PDB file of C-alpha atoms in Angstrom:
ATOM      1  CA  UNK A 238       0.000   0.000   0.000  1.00  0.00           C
ATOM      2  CA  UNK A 239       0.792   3.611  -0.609  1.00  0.00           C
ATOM      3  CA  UNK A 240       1.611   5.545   1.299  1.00  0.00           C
ATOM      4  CA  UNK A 241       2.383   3.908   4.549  1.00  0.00           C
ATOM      5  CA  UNK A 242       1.749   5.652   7.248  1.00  0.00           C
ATOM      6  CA  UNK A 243      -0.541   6.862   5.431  1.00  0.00           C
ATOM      7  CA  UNK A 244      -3.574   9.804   6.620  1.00  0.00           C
ATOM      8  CA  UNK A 245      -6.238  10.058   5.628  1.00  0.00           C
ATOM      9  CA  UNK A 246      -6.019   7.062   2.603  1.00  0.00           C
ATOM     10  CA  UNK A 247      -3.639   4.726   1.260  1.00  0.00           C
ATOM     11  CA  UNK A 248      -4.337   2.738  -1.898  1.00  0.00           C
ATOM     12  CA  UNK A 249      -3.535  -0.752  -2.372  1.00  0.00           C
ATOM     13  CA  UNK A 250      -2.444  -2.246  -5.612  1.00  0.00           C
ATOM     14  CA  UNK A 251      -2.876  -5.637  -7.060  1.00  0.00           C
ATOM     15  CA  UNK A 252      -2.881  -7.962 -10.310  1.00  0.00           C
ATOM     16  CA  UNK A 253      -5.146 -10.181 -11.069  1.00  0.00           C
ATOM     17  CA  UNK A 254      -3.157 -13.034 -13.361  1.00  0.00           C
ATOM     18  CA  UNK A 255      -6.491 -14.840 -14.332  1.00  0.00           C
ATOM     19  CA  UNK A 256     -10.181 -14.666 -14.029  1.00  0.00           C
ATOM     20  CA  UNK A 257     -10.700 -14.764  -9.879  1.00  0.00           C
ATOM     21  CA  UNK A 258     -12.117 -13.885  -6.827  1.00  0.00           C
ATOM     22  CA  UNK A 259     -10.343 -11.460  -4.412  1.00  0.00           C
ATOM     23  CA  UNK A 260     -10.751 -10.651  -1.011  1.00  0.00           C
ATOM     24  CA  UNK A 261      -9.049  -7.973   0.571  1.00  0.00           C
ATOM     25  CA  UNK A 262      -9.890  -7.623   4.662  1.00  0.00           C
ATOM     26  CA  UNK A 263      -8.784  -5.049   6.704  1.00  0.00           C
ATOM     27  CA  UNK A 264      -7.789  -6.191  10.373  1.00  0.00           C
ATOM     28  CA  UNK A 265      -7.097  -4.461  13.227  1.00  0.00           C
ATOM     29  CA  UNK A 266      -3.764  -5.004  15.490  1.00  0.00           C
ATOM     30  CA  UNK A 267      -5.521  -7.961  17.785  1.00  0.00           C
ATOM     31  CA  UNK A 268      -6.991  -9.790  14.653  1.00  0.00           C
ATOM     32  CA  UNK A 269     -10.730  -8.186  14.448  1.00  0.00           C
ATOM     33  CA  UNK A 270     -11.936  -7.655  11.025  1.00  0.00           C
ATOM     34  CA  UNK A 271     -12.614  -3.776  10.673  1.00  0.00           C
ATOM     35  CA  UNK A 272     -13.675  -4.084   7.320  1.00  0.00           C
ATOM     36  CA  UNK A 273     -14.017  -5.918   3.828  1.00  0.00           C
ATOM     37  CA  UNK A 274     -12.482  -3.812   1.050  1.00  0.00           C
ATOM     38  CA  UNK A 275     -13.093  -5.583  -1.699  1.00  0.00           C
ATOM     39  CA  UNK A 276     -14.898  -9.066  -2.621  1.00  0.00           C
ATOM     40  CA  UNK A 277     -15.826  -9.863  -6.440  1.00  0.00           C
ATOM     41  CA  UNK A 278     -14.514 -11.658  -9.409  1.00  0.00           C
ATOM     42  CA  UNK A 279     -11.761  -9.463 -11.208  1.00  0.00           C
ATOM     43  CA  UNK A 280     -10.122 -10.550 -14.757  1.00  0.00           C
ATOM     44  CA  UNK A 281      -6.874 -10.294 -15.332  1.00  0.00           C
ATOM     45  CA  UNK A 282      -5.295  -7.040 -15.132  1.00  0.00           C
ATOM     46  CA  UNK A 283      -3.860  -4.994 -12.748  1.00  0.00           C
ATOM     47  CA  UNK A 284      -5.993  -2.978 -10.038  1.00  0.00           C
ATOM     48  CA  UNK A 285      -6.055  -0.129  -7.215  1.00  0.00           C
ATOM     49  CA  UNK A 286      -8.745   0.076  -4.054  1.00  0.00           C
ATOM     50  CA  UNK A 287      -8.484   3.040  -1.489  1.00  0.00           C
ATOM     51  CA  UNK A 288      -8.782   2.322   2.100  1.00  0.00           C
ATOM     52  CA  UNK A 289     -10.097   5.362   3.469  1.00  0.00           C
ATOM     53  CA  UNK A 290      -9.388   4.659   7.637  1.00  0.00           C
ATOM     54  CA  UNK A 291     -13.087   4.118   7.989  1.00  0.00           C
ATOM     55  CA  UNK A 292     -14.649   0.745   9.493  1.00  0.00           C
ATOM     56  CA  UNK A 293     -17.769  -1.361   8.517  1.00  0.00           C
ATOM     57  CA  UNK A 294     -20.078   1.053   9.698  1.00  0.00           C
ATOM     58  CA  UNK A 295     -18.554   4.051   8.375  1.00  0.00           C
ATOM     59  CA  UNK A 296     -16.853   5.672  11.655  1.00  0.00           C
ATOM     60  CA  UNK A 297     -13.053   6.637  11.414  1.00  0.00           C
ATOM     61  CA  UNK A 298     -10.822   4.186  13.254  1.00  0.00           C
ATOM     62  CA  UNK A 299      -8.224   4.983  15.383  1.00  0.00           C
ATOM     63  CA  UNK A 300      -4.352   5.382  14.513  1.00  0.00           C
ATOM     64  CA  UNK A 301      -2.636   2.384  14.752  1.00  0.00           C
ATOM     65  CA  UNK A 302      -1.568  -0.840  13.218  1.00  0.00           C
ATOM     66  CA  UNK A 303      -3.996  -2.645  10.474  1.00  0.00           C
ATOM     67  CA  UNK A 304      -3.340  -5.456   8.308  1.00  0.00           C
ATOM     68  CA  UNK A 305      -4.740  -6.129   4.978  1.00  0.00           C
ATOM     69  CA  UNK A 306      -5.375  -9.653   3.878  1.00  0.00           C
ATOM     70  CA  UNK A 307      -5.908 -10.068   0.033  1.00  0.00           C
ATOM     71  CA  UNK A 308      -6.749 -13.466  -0.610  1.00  0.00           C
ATOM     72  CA  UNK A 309      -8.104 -15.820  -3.950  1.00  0.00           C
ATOM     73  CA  UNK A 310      -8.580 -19.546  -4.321  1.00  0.00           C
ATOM     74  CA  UNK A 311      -4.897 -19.769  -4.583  1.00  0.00           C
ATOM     75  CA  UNK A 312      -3.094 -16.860  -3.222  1.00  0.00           C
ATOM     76  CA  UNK A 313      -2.975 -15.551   0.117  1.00  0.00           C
ATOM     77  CA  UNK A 314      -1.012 -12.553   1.595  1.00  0.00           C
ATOM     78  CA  UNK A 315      -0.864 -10.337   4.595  1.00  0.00           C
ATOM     79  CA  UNK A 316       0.966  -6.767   5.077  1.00  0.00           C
ATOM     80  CA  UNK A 317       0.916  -4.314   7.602  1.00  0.00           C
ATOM     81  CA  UNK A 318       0.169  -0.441   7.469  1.00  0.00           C
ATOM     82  CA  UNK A 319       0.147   2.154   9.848  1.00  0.00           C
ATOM     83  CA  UNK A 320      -2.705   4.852  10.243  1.00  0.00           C
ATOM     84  CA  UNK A 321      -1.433   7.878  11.572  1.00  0.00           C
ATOM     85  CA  UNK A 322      -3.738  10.932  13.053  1.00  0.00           C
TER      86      UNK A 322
END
């Protein structure tokens, strides 16, 4: 993601290298999911999302640690960004 720490967005970027579902999950530092980002069937190609520091509900979350978990039938990775305020 970019940039990290990032305030008030960062955007993610990914490639898709054929016909897929993705997940991307945000997580908070003690493993809670704060929200889903993204979950749908991409083609191949490369793609952004922007995280805007907001939870499921809408409501800003704190500054901190988060993780991001993008994740297809067979791919799975996890990095770490940091929200600052």
């Amino acid at each position: 993601n970019y940039p990290n720490p990032f305030n008030p967005t960062t955007t993610i970027s990914f490639s898709v290298p054929k016909s897929e579902n993705v997940k991307i999950l945000i997580y908070n530092s003690i493993g809670q999911l704060v929200r889903t980002l993204v979950e749908n069937h991409f083609t191949p190609g490369a793609y952004k999302v922007t995280w805007d520091g907001r939870n499921t509900s809408g409501s800003a979350v704190s500054s901190g640690v988060y993780f991001y978990r993008l994740s297809t039938p067979n791919f799975t990775a996890v990095k770490k960004m940091l929200l600052l305020k």
